[in-house]
């Protein structure tokens, strides 16, 4: 790897194993077990060395280093300014570095390596705009740079602090709420999550209707015999078909597991394979295929050109399917599948 400017000028020749993005004005460059630091003009600021077992990027004038299993910090002159002594430490942010002890409790040190926030938090994020989030990955609160709790740990989500306000979310039973919290004050609630509450309610209704449908079909044979049912769950080009995923999750409970993501219908012997496809960093969608068809009976009428869906789509490429799928109510979808 190497680095070049937007104009194409070579800053660091592409002869090294790894070059990190610039941080605090320096590139971290790795070659084998050796690490060096280059400035943005391509000059070597700190020479290649393997004195430490691991080197981090510079932030606020310091870089993490690992020595004999303990973390400390060096400065841009290469001097050890905080002796390696911590079980783990993050980079510096706003004069604080989050540290963790052997019991997986988190605290924070100042620029001199002094523990200014005791080890007492299961999770603690880097400081930003004067505050850090703490919690247990289920609920969150905020502390200031002295370790004082300024927002109690009762929110399922806390955003970035901006002008002394922060967006928070809570869960009350099955309902979600969002609001703007003023630090030191109250919360002004909004209706931004009403759509999510409505969708979750419709999902519950769809699952209940799917369970009844699958039970009816097994009473008369099995769902595999219905062409529309197979076509509905065996969508070969998914962009996030919520109905399909929910219906198969109900159907899957009645199938025999015969391998990794492989299932078999005990009534007719049809085999199904479940496949998940990643469409983005945060979006995985389900695709189901009939991997071993039995002597299927195509009950009901044939699959038409337009197919109803109750909960719609999420993801990408929805416009490609507008001529094939139309949103309707849950009962219409169930009647379509059983007809």
mmCIF file of C-alpha atoms in Angstrom:
data_model
loop_
_atom_site.group_PDB
_atom_site.id
_atom_site.type_symbol
_atom_site.label_atom_id
_atom_site.label_comp_id
_atom_site.label_asym_id
_atom_site.label_seq_id
_atom_site.Cartn_x
_atom_site.Cartn_y
_atom_site.Cartn_z
ATOM 1 C CA UNK A 1 0.000 0.000 0.000
ATOM 2 C CA UNK A 2 0.959 3.605 -0.424
ATOM 3 C CA UNK A 3 -0.572 7.107 -0.487
ATOM 4 C CA UNK A 4 -1.028 9.585 -3.295
ATOM 5 C CA UNK A 5 -2.627 13.015 -3.390
ATOM 6 C CA UNK A 6 -5.893 13.813 -5.238
ATOM 7 C CA UNK A 7 -3.682 15.265 -7.974
ATOM 8 C CA UNK A 8 -1.897 11.908 -8.337
ATOM 9 C CA UNK A 9 1.407 12.854 -6.684
ATOM 10 C CA UNK A 10 3.023 9.984 -4.756
ATOM 11 C CA UNK A 11 3.295 10.880 -1.066
ATOM 12 C CA UNK A 12 4.195 7.429 0.254
ATOM 13 C CA UNK A 13 5.289 4.807 -2.314
ATOM 14 C CA UNK A 14 3.200 1.640 -2.518
ATOM 15 C CA UNK A 15 5.835 -0.636 -1.025
ATOM 16 C CA UNK A 16 4.467 -1.225 2.485
ATOM 17 C CA UNK A 17 2.174 -3.870 3.943
ATOM 18 C CA UNK A 18 -0.339 -1.354 5.294
ATOM 19 C CA UNK A 19 -0.892 2.402 5.492
ATOM 20 C CA UNK A 20 -3.680 3.717 7.729
ATOM 21 C CA UNK A 21 -5.735 6.816 7.001
ATOM 22 C CA UNK A 22 -4.097 9.983 8.365
ATOM 23 C CA UNK A 23 -4.848 10.743 12.000
ATOM 24 C CA UNK A 24 -3.617 13.801 13.846
ATOM 25 C CA UNK A 25 -1.531 14.670 10.775
ATOM 26 C CA UNK A 26 0.343 11.357 10.612
ATOM 27 C CA UNK A 27 0.088 8.114 8.657
ATOM 28 C CA UNK A 28 0.672 4.848 10.537
ATOM 29 C CA UNK A 29 2.762 2.635 8.210
ATOM 30 C CA UNK A 30 3.340 -1.086 8.796
ATOM 31 C CA UNK A 31 5.933 -3.341 7.214
ATOM 32 C CA UNK A 32 6.075 -6.843 8.675
ATOM 33 C CA UNK A 33 6.460 -6.528 12.448
ATOM 34 C CA UNK A 34 7.718 -2.945 12.177
ATOM 35 C CA UNK A 35 5.721 0.300 12.387
ATOM 36 C CA UNK A 36 6.658 3.870 11.449
ATOM 37 C CA UNK A 37 4.859 7.204 11.217
ATOM 38 C CA UNK A 38 4.940 9.528 8.182
ATOM 39 C CA UNK A 39 3.625 13.092 7.927
ATOM 40 C CA UNK A 40 1.242 14.254 5.205
ATOM 41 C CA UNK A 41 4.176 15.369 3.067
ATOM 42 C CA UNK A 42 5.586 11.835 3.089
ATOM 43 C CA UNK A 43 8.414 12.532 5.520
ATOM 44 C CA UNK A 44 9.245 9.833 8.048
ATOM 45 C CA UNK A 45 8.586 11.351 11.480
ATOM 46 C CA UNK A 46 9.221 8.230 13.561
ATOM 47 C CA UNK A 47 11.405 5.428 12.123
ATOM 48 C CA UNK A 48 10.338 1.810 11.749
ATOM 49 C CA UNK A 49 10.480 -0.005 15.074
ATOM 50 C CA UNK A 50 9.245 -3.175 16.706
ATOM 51 C CA UNK A 51 9.899 -2.060 20.268
ATOM 52 C CA UNK A 52 6.187 -2.414 20.986
ATOM 53 C CA UNK A 53 3.895 -5.317 20.152
ATOM 54 C CA UNK A 54 1.281 -3.012 18.641
ATOM 55 C CA UNK A 55 1.041 0.642 17.613
ATOM 56 C CA UNK A 56 -2.100 2.755 17.291
ATOM 57 C CA UNK A 57 -2.872 5.936 15.367
ATOM 58 C CA UNK A 58 -2.051 9.333 16.827
ATOM 59 C CA UNK A 59 -4.869 11.381 18.334
ATOM 60 C CA UNK A 60 -4.339 14.548 20.347
ATOM 61 C CA UNK A 61 -0.574 14.068 20.116
ATOM 62 C CA UNK A 62 -0.464 10.524 21.490
ATOM 63 C CA UNK A 63 -0.568 6.992 20.068
ATOM 64 C CA UNK A 64 -1.430 3.765 21.869
ATOM 65 C CA UNK A 65 1.330 1.165 22.226
ATOM 66 C CA UNK A 66 1.280 -2.369 23.604
ATOM 67 C CA UNK A 67 4.190 -3.713 25.649
ATOM 68 C CA UNK A 68 4.175 -7.114 27.364
ATOM 69 C CA UNK A 69 0.381 -7.240 27.272
ATOM 70 C CA UNK A 70 -0.184 -3.748 28.702
ATOM 71 C CA UNK A 71 -1.181 -0.528 26.927
ATOM 72 C CA UNK A 72 0.373 2.915 27.243
ATOM 73 C CA UNK A 73 1.081 5.951 25.018
ATOM 74 C CA UNK A 74 3.940 7.584 23.146
ATOM 75 C CA UNK A 75 4.138 11.145 21.824
ATOM 76 C CA UNK A 76 5.146 12.340 18.355
ATOM 77 C CA UNK A 77 8.797 12.393 19.403
ATOM 78 C CA UNK A 78 8.565 8.683 20.176
ATOM 79 C CA UNK A 79 8.859 9.188 23.931
ATOM 80 C CA UNK A 80 6.836 7.037 26.261
ATOM 81 C CA UNK A 81 4.603 9.582 28.032
ATOM 82 C CA UNK A 82 2.210 7.111 29.699
ATOM 83 C CA UNK A 83 3.823 3.873 30.866
ATOM 84 C CA UNK A 84 2.122 0.697 29.538
ATOM 85 C CA UNK A 85 0.005 -0.373 32.491
ATOM 86 C CA UNK A 86 -3.574 -0.727 31.271
ATOM 87 C CA UNK A 87 -5.406 -3.898 30.312
ATOM 88 C CA UNK A 88 -6.829 -1.998 27.327
ATOM 89 C CA UNK A 89 -7.183 1.620 26.252
ATOM 90 C CA UNK A 90 -8.868 3.522 23.441
ATOM 91 C CA UNK A 91 -7.435 6.548 21.646
ATOM 92 C CA UNK A 92 -7.561 9.973 23.260
ATOM 93 C CA UNK A 93 -10.602 12.144 22.631
ATOM 94 C CA UNK A 94 -11.202 15.494 24.294
ATOM 95 C CA UNK A 95 -8.411 14.918 26.804
ATOM 96 C CA UNK A 96 -9.717 11.523 27.916
ATOM 97 C CA UNK A 97 -8.918 7.940 26.919
ATOM 98 C CA UNK A 98 -11.307 5.130 27.824
ATOM 99 C CA UNK A 99 -9.550 2.283 29.665
ATOM 100 C CA UNK A 100 -10.694 -1.209 30.642
ATOM 101 C CA UNK A 101 -9.528 -3.474 33.453
ATOM 102 C CA UNK A 102 -9.364 -7.275 33.720
ATOM 103 C CA UNK A 103 -12.979 -7.391 34.960
ATOM 104 C CA UNK A 104 -14.217 -5.692 31.771
ATOM 105 C CA UNK A 105 -15.131 -2.539 33.670
ATOM 106 C CA UNK A 106 -14.440 0.787 31.956
ATOM 107 C CA UNK A 107 -13.120 4.094 33.213
ATOM 108 C CA UNK A 108 -11.076 6.981 31.770
ATOM 109 C CA UNK A 109 -7.609 8.509 32.139
ATOM 110 C CA UNK A 110 -6.436 12.066 31.529
ATOM 111 C CA UNK A 111 -3.499 13.147 29.360
ATOM 112 C CA UNK A 112 -1.080 12.305 32.185
ATOM 113 C CA UNK A 113 -2.345 8.740 32.588
ATOM 114 C CA UNK A 114 -4.217 9.426 35.822
ATOM 115 C CA UNK A 115 -7.448 7.468 36.351
ATOM 116 C CA UNK A 116 -9.950 10.329 36.570
ATOM 117 C CA UNK A 117 -13.054 8.154 36.109
ATOM 118 C CA UNK A 118 -13.055 4.927 38.110
ATOM 119 C CA UNK A 119 -13.637 1.498 36.576
ATOM 120 C CA UNK A 120 -17.393 1.142 37.051
ATOM 121 C CA UNK A 121 -19.058 1.070 33.634
ATOM 122 C CA UNK A 122 -19.734 -2.140 31.621
ATOM 123 C CA UNK A 123 -19.583 -0.050 28.416
ATOM 124 C CA UNK A 124 -18.200 3.462 27.954
ATOM 125 C CA UNK A 125 -17.760 5.292 24.636
ATOM 126 C CA UNK A 126 -15.263 7.989 23.704
ATOM 127 C CA UNK A 127 -16.027 11.545 24.744
ATOM 128 C CA UNK A 128 -17.689 13.810 22.220
ATOM 129 C CA UNK A 129 -18.804 17.394 22.794
ATOM 130 C CA UNK A 130 -17.995 16.992 26.475
ATOM 131 C CA UNK A 131 -19.962 13.809 27.150
ATOM 132 C CA UNK A 132 -19.594 10.020 26.865
ATOM 133 C CA UNK A 133 -22.282 7.340 26.669
ATOM 134 C CA UNK A 134 -22.307 4.599 29.275
ATOM 135 C CA UNK A 135 -24.530 1.554 29.578
ATOM 136 C CA UNK A 136 -24.848 -2.178 29.067
ATOM 137 C CA UNK A 137 -25.706 -2.301 25.316
ATOM 138 C CA UNK A 138 -29.416 -2.372 26.254
ATOM 139 C CA UNK A 139 -29.873 1.003 27.935
ATOM 140 C CA UNK A 140 -27.708 4.102 27.917
ATOM 141 C CA UNK A 141 -26.961 7.278 29.831
ATOM 142 C CA UNK A 142 -24.440 10.132 29.670
ATOM 143 C CA UNK A 143 -21.557 11.214 31.889
ATOM 144 C CA UNK A 144 -19.475 14.385 31.798
ATOM 145 C CA UNK A 145 -15.664 14.504 31.741
ATOM 146 C CA UNK A 146 -15.520 14.331 35.529
ATOM 147 C CA UNK A 147 -17.515 11.091 35.536
ATOM 148 C CA UNK A 148 -20.739 12.653 36.829
ATOM 149 C CA UNK A 149 -23.945 11.075 35.512
ATOM 150 C CA UNK A 150 -25.854 13.845 33.735
ATOM 151 C CA UNK A 151 -28.403 11.626 31.948
ATOM 152 C CA UNK A 152 -29.587 8.451 33.741
ATOM 153 C CA UNK A 153 -29.201 5.026 32.139
ATOM 154 C CA UNK A 154 -32.785 4.535 30.936
ATOM 155 C CA UNK A 155 -32.714 5.098 27.172
ATOM 156 C CA UNK A 156 -32.390 2.418 24.503
ATOM 157 C CA UNK A 157 -30.680 4.926 22.226
ATOM 158 C CA UNK A 158 -28.829 8.209 22.759
ATOM 159 C CA UNK A 159 -27.572 10.310 19.871
ATOM 160 C CA UNK A 160 -24.868 12.978 19.666
ATOM 161 C CA UNK A 161 -25.000 15.954 22.002
ATOM 162 C CA UNK A 162 -25.574 19.175 20.090
ATOM 163 C CA UNK A 163 -26.045 22.528 21.824
ATOM 164 C CA UNK A 164 -26.797 20.816 25.118
ATOM 165 C CA UNK A 165 -29.558 18.635 23.616
ATOM 166 C CA UNK A 166 -29.557 15.010 22.517
ATOM 167 C CA UNK A 167 -32.019 12.696 20.772
ATOM 168 C CA UNK A 168 -33.154 9.818 23.005
ATOM 169 C CA UNK A 169 -35.401 6.794 22.544
ATOM 170 C CA UNK A 170 -37.240 4.676 25.103
ATOM 171 C CA UNK A 171 -39.230 1.460 24.948
ATOM 172 C CA UNK A 172 -42.464 1.259 26.927
ATOM 173 C CA UNK A 173 -43.733 -2.300 26.612
ATOM 174 C CA UNK A 174 -44.015 -2.869 22.863
ATOM 175 C CA UNK A 175 -44.111 0.841 22.033
ATOM 176 C CA UNK A 176 -41.152 3.066 21.165
ATOM 177 C CA UNK A 177 -40.882 6.818 21.751
ATOM 178 C CA UNK A 178 -38.349 9.418 20.658
ATOM 179 C CA UNK A 179 -37.677 12.878 21.985
ATOM 180 C CA UNK A 180 -35.193 15.716 22.402
ATOM 181 C CA UNK A 181 -33.601 15.766 25.865
ATOM 182 C CA UNK A 182 -32.109 18.944 27.238
ATOM 183 C CA UNK A 183 -29.210 18.085 29.563
ATOM 184 C CA UNK A 184 -30.234 19.255 33.001
ATOM 185 C CA UNK A 185 -33.848 19.552 31.856
ATOM 186 C CA UNK A 186 -36.687 17.460 30.480
ATOM 187 C CA UNK A 187 -37.612 15.633 27.276
ATOM 188 C CA UNK A 188 -39.817 16.963 24.490
ATOM 189 C CA UNK A 189 -41.397 13.889 22.919
ATOM 190 C CA UNK A 190 -42.301 13.624 19.227
ATOM 191 C CA UNK A 191 -44.126 11.138 17.005
ATOM 192 C CA UNK A 192 -41.129 10.114 14.866
ATOM 193 C CA UNK A 193 -41.444 6.442 15.858
ATOM 194 C CA UNK A 194 -45.183 6.083 15.287
ATOM 195 C CA UNK A 195 -44.438 4.404 11.954
ATOM 196 C CA UNK A 196 -42.257 1.816 13.721
ATOM 197 C CA UNK A 197 -44.925 1.060 16.322
ATOM 198 C CA UNK A 198 -47.516 0.632 13.565
ATOM 199 C CA UNK A 199 -45.218 -1.675 11.576
ATOM 200 C CA UNK A 200 -44.458 -3.823 14.635
ATOM 201 C CA UNK A 201 -48.175 -4.186 15.324
ATOM 202 C CA UNK A 202 -48.818 -5.209 11.722
ATOM 203 C CA UNK A 203 -45.965 -7.725 11.948
ATOM 204 C CA UNK A 204 -47.605 -9.359 14.971
ATOM 205 C CA UNK A 205 -50.905 -9.527 13.108
ATOM 206 C CA UNK A 206 -49.207 -10.998 10.035
ATOM 207 C CA UNK A 207 -47.441 -13.671 12.113
ATOM 208 C CA UNK A 208 -50.714 -14.659 13.786
ATOM 209 C CA UNK A 209 -52.452 -14.907 10.398
ATOM 210 C CA UNK A 210 -49.511 -16.927 8.990
ATOM 211 C CA UNK A 211 -49.659 -19.398 11.889
ATOM 212 C CA UNK A 212 -53.355 -19.970 11.238
ATOM 213 C CA UNK A 213 -52.735 -20.356 7.490
ATOM 214 C CA UNK A 214 -49.951 -22.935 7.943
ATOM 215 C CA UNK A 215 -52.097 -24.887 10.399
ATOM 216 C CA UNK A 216 -54.989 -24.960 7.911
ATOM 217 C CA UNK A 217 -52.744 -26.132 5.086
ATOM 218 C CA UNK A 218 -51.253 -28.963 7.134
ATOM 219 C CA UNK A 219 -54.752 -30.034 8.113
ATOM 220 C CA UNK A 220 -55.479 -30.464 4.390
ATOM 221 C CA UNK A 221 -52.056 -31.859 3.423
ATOM 222 C CA UNK A 222 -49.158 -29.407 3.650
ATOM 223 C CA UNK A 223 -48.257 -25.881 2.483
ATOM 224 C CA UNK A 224 -45.748 -27.273 -0.046
ATOM 225 C CA UNK A 225 -48.659 -28.426 -2.214
ATOM 226 C CA UNK A 226 -49.812 -24.862 -2.807
ATOM 227 C CA UNK A 227 -48.025 -23.286 -5.756
ATOM 228 C CA UNK A 228 -48.714 -19.756 -4.571
ATOM 229 C CA UNK A 229 -47.299 -20.532 -1.110
ATOM 230 C CA UNK A 230 -44.044 -21.922 -2.554
ATOM 231 C CA UNK A 231 -43.693 -19.007 -4.954
ATOM 232 C CA UNK A 232 -44.325 -16.525 -2.155
ATOM 233 C CA UNK A 233 -41.527 -17.781 0.105
ATOM 234 C CA UNK A 234 -39.187 -18.756 -2.759
ATOM 235 C CA UNK A 235 -38.536 -15.264 -4.039
ATOM 236 C CA UNK A 236 -35.272 -15.475 -5.970
ATOM 237 C CA UNK A 237 -34.432 -11.767 -6.149
ATOM 238 C CA UNK A 238 -35.141 -10.321 -2.697
ATOM 239 C CA UNK A 239 -34.638 -6.704 -1.771
ATOM 240 C CA UNK A 240 -36.232 -7.141 1.613
ATOM 241 C CA UNK A 241 -39.639 -8.808 1.385
ATOM 242 C CA UNK A 242 -40.938 -8.632 4.970
ATOM 243 C CA UNK A 243 -43.975 -10.850 4.313
ATOM 244 C CA UNK A 244 -41.779 -13.590 2.870
ATOM 245 C CA UNK A 245 -39.393 -13.601 5.820
ATOM 246 C CA UNK A 246 -42.174 -13.704 8.410
ATOM 247 C CA UNK A 247 -44.176 -16.399 6.612
ATOM 248 C CA UNK A 248 -41.125 -18.649 6.233
ATOM 249 C CA UNK A 249 -40.171 -18.139 9.901
ATOM 250 C CA UNK A 250 -43.611 -19.519 10.853
ATOM 251 C CA UNK A 251 -43.464 -22.347 8.301
ATOM 252 C CA UNK A 252 -39.899 -23.233 9.310
ATOM 253 C CA UNK A 253 -41.054 -24.186 12.834
ATOM 254 C CA UNK A 254 -43.039 -27.083 11.310
ATOM 255 C CA UNK A 255 -40.105 -28.358 9.227
ATOM 256 C CA UNK A 256 -37.446 -30.902 10.170
ATOM 257 C CA UNK A 257 -33.860 -29.569 10.359
ATOM 258 C CA UNK A 258 -31.618 -31.760 8.180
ATOM 259 C CA UNK A 259 -28.507 -29.588 7.932
ATOM 260 C CA UNK A 260 -27.198 -26.042 8.112
ATOM 261 C CA UNK A 261 -30.064 -23.890 6.797
ATOM 262 C CA UNK A 262 -31.645 -27.020 5.297
ATOM 263 C CA UNK A 263 -35.181 -28.145 6.147
ATOM 264 C CA UNK A 264 -37.540 -30.949 5.151
ATOM 265 C CA UNK A 265 -41.318 -31.205 5.161
ATOM 266 C CA UNK A 266 -42.234 -34.492 6.859
ATOM 267 C CA UNK A 267 -45.539 -34.673 5.001
ATOM 268 C CA UNK A 268 -44.311 -34.570 1.385
ATOM 269 C CA UNK A 269 -40.508 -34.655 1.632
ATOM 270 C CA UNK A 270 -39.861 -31.284 -0.003
ATOM 271 C CA UNK A 271 -36.485 -29.791 0.942
ATOM 272 C CA UNK A 272 -35.980 -26.060 1.531
ATOM 273 C CA UNK A 273 -32.704 -24.132 1.739
ATOM 274 C CA UNK A 274 -32.547 -20.831 3.565
ATOM 275 C CA UNK A 275 -30.066 -18.255 2.266
ATOM 276 C CA UNK A 276 -29.275 -14.775 3.584
ATOM 277 C CA UNK A 277 -27.875 -12.155 1.212
ATOM 278 C CA UNK A 278 -26.131 -8.964 2.309
ATOM 279 C CA UNK A 279 -27.225 -5.855 0.436
ATOM 280 C CA UNK A 280 -25.423 -3.285 2.603
ATOM 281 C CA UNK A 281 -23.499 -3.032 5.865
ATOM 282 C CA UNK A 282 -26.776 -3.126 7.791
ATOM 283 C CA UNK A 283 -29.199 -4.987 5.519
ATOM 284 C CA UNK A 284 -29.462 -8.752 5.195
ATOM 285 C CA UNK A 285 -32.433 -10.271 3.385
ATOM 286 C CA UNK A 286 -33.749 -13.813 3.233
ATOM 287 C CA UNK A 287 -34.029 -15.970 0.133
ATOM 288 C CA UNK A 288 -35.546 -19.464 0.191
ATOM 289 C CA UNK A 289 -35.201 -22.092 -2.522
ATOM 290 C CA UNK A 290 -36.713 -25.549 -3.002
ATOM 291 C CA UNK A 291 -33.532 -27.623 -3.016
ATOM 292 C CA UNK A 292 -35.199 -31.026 -3.335
ATOM 293 C CA UNK A 293 -38.714 -31.115 -4.718
ATOM 294 C CA UNK A 294 -41.036 -34.024 -4.009
ATOM 295 C CA UNK A 295 -44.030 -35.033 -6.113
ATOM 296 C CA UNK A 296 -45.782 -31.740 -5.533
ATOM 297 C CA UNK A 297 -49.463 -31.095 -6.065
ATOM 298 C CA UNK A 298 -50.170 -27.598 -7.278
ATOM 299 C CA UNK A 299 -53.305 -26.831 -5.343
ATOM 300 C CA UNK A 300 -55.161 -23.609 -5.975
ATOM 301 C CA UNK A 301 -55.003 -21.285 -8.939
ATOM 302 C CA UNK A 302 -51.819 -20.342 -10.777
ATOM 303 C CA UNK A 303 -49.505 -17.521 -9.756
ATOM 304 C CA UNK A 304 -50.694 -14.271 -11.380
ATOM 305 C CA UNK A 305 -48.549 -11.432 -12.691
ATOM 306 C CA UNK A 306 -49.325 -9.183 -9.722
ATOM 307 C CA UNK A 307 -48.934 -10.485 -6.169
ATOM 308 C CA UNK A 308 -50.286 -8.738 -3.045
ATOM 309 C CA UNK A 309 -48.070 -7.944 -0.059
ATOM 310 C CA UNK A 310 -49.241 -6.635 3.291
ATOM 311 C CA UNK A 311 -46.142 -5.083 4.861
ATOM 312 C CA UNK A 312 -44.273 -3.886 1.803
ATOM 313 C CA UNK A 313 -40.555 -3.753 1.095
ATOM 314 C CA UNK A 314 -37.397 -2.414 2.663
ATOM 315 C CA UNK A 315 -33.983 -2.149 1.104
ATOM 316 C CA UNK A 316 -32.915 -1.286 -2.413
ATOM 317 C CA UNK A 317 -34.224 -1.732 -5.932
ATOM 318 C CA UNK A 318 -37.888 -1.602 -4.929
ATOM 319 C CA UNK A 319 -38.778 0.305 -8.072
ATOM 320 C CA UNK A 320 -37.883 -2.782 -10.151
ATOM 321 C CA UNK A 321 -40.747 -4.725 -8.588
ATOM 322 C CA UNK A 322 -43.534 -2.163 -8.586
ATOM 323 C CA UNK A 323 -45.215 -3.875 -11.523
ATOM 324 C CA UNK A 324 -45.169 -7.283 -9.771
ATOM 325 C CA UNK A 325 -46.220 -6.540 -6.192
ATOM 326 C CA UNK A 326 -48.943 -4.379 -4.743
ATOM 327 C CA UNK A 327 -49.573 -3.596 -1.096
ATOM 328 C CA UNK A 328 -52.858 -4.779 0.341
ATOM 329 C CA UNK A 329 -54.283 -5.834 3.689
ATOM 330 C CA UNK A 330 -53.176 -8.968 5.550
ATOM 331 C CA UNK A 331 -56.402 -10.886 4.932
ATOM 332 C CA UNK A 332 -56.110 -10.314 1.167
ATOM 333 C CA UNK A 333 -52.603 -11.823 1.234
ATOM 334 C CA UNK A 334 -53.761 -14.854 3.232
ATOM 335 C CA UNK A 335 -56.737 -15.457 0.941
ATOM 336 C CA UNK A 336 -54.412 -15.194 -2.065
ATOM 337 C CA UNK A 337 -52.090 -17.842 -0.631
ATOM 338 C CA UNK A 338 -54.835 -20.322 0.260
ATOM 339 C CA UNK A 339 -56.962 -19.866 -2.887
#
